mmCIF file of C-alpha atoms in Angstrom:
data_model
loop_
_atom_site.group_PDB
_atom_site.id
_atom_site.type_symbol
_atom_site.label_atom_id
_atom_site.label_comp_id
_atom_site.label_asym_id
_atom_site.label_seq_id
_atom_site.Cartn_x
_atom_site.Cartn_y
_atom_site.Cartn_z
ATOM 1 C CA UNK A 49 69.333 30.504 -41.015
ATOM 2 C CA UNK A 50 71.450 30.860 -44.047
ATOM 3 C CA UNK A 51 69.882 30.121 -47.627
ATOM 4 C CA UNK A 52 71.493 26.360 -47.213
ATOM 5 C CA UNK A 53 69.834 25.676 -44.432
ATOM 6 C CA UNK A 54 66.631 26.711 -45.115
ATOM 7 C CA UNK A 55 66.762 24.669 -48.344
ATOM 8 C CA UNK A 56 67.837 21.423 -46.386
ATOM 9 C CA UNK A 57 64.571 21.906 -44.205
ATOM 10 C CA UNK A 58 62.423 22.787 -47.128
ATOM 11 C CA UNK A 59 63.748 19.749 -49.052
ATOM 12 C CA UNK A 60 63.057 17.519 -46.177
ATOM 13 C CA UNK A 61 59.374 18.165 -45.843
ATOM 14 C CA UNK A 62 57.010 15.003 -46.534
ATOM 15 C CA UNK A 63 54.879 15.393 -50.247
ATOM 16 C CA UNK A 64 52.516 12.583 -50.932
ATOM 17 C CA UNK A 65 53.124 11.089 -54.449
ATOM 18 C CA UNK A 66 50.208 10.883 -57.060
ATOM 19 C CA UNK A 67 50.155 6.749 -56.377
ATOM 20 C CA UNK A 68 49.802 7.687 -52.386
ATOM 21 C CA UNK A 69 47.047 10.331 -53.494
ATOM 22 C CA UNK A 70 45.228 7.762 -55.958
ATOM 23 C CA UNK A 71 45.308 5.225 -53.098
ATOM 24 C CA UNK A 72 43.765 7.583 -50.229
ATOM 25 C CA UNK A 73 41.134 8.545 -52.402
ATOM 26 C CA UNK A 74 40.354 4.694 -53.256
ATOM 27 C CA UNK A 75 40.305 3.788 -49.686
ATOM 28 C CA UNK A 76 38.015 6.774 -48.976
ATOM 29 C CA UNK A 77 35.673 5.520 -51.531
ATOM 30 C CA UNK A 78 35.431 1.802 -50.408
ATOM 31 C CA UNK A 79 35.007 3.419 -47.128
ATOM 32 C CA UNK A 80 31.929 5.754 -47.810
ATOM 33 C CA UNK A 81 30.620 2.456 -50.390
ATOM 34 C CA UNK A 82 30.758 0.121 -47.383
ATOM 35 C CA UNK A 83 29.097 3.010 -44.909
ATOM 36 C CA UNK A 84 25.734 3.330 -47.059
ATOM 37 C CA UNK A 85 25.577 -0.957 -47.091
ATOM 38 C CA UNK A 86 24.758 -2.140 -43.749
ATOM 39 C CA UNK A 87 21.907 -4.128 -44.622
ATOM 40 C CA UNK A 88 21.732 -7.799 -44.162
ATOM 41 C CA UNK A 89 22.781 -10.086 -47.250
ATOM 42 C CA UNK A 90 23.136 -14.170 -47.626
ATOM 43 C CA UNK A 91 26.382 -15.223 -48.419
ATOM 44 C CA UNK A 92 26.105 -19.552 -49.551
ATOM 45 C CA UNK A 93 29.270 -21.535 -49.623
ATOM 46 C CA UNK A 94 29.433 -25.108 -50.730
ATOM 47 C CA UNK A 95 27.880 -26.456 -47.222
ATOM 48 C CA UNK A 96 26.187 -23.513 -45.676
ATOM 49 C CA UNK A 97 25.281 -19.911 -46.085
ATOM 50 C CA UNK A 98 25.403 -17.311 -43.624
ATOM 51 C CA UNK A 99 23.713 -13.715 -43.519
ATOM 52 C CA UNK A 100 25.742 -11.042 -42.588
ATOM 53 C CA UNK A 101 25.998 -7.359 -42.898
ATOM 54 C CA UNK A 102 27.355 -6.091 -46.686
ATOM 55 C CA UNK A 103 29.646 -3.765 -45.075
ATOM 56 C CA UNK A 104 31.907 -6.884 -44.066
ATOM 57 C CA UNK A 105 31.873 -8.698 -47.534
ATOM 58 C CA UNK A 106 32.959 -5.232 -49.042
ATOM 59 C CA UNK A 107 35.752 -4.893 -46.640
ATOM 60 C CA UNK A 108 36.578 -8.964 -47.142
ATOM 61 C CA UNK A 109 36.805 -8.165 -50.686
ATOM 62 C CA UNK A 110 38.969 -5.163 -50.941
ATOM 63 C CA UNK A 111 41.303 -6.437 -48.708
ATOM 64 C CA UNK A 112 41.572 -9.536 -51.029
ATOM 65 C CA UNK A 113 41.668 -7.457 -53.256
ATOM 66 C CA UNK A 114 44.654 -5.175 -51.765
ATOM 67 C CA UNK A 115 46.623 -8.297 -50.454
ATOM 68 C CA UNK A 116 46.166 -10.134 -54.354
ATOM 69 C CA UNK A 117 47.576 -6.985 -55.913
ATOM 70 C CA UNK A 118 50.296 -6.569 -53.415
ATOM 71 C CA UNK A 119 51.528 -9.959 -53.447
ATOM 72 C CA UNK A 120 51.417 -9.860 -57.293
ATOM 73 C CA UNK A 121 53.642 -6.450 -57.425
ATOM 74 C CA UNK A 122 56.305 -8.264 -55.144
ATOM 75 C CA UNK A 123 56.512 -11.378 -57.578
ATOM 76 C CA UNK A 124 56.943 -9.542 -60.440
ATOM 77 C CA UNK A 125 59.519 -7.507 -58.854
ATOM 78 C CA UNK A 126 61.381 -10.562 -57.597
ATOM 79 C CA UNK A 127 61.355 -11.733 -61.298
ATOM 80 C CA UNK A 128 63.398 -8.604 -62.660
#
């Protein structure tokens, strides 16, 4: 290959950005969080409460959490 080529294929090669890094390392901590908290907890809304395992409220509520801050980015970029 000449030197122009081999730059083309070099420059081509997937890097992960420090937001994609930040975010793997987020998800791998919610992940190992919600693996140690499989016990049983009550969760009450306004008519009934239900007891399930913590693991699912901790997922629930980072994928709230994900879809809030998502949702918020995109407004604020439709604004600009």
């Amino acid at each position: 290959m000449t030197d122009s080529m081999s730059q083309r294929v070099e420059d081509t090669r997937w890097r992960p950005s420090g937001r994609q890094i930040a975010i793997a390392i987020l998800v791998g901590l919610v992940a190992l969080f919600g693996a140690v908290n499989f016990e049983k907890t009550s969760i009450d809304f306004l008519v009934d409460s239900v007891r399930i395992p913590l693991v699912f409220v901790i997922a629930a509520c980072s994928l709230l959490g994900f879809l809030a801050g998502y949702l918020f980015a995109r407004h604020l970029d439709k604004k600009d």
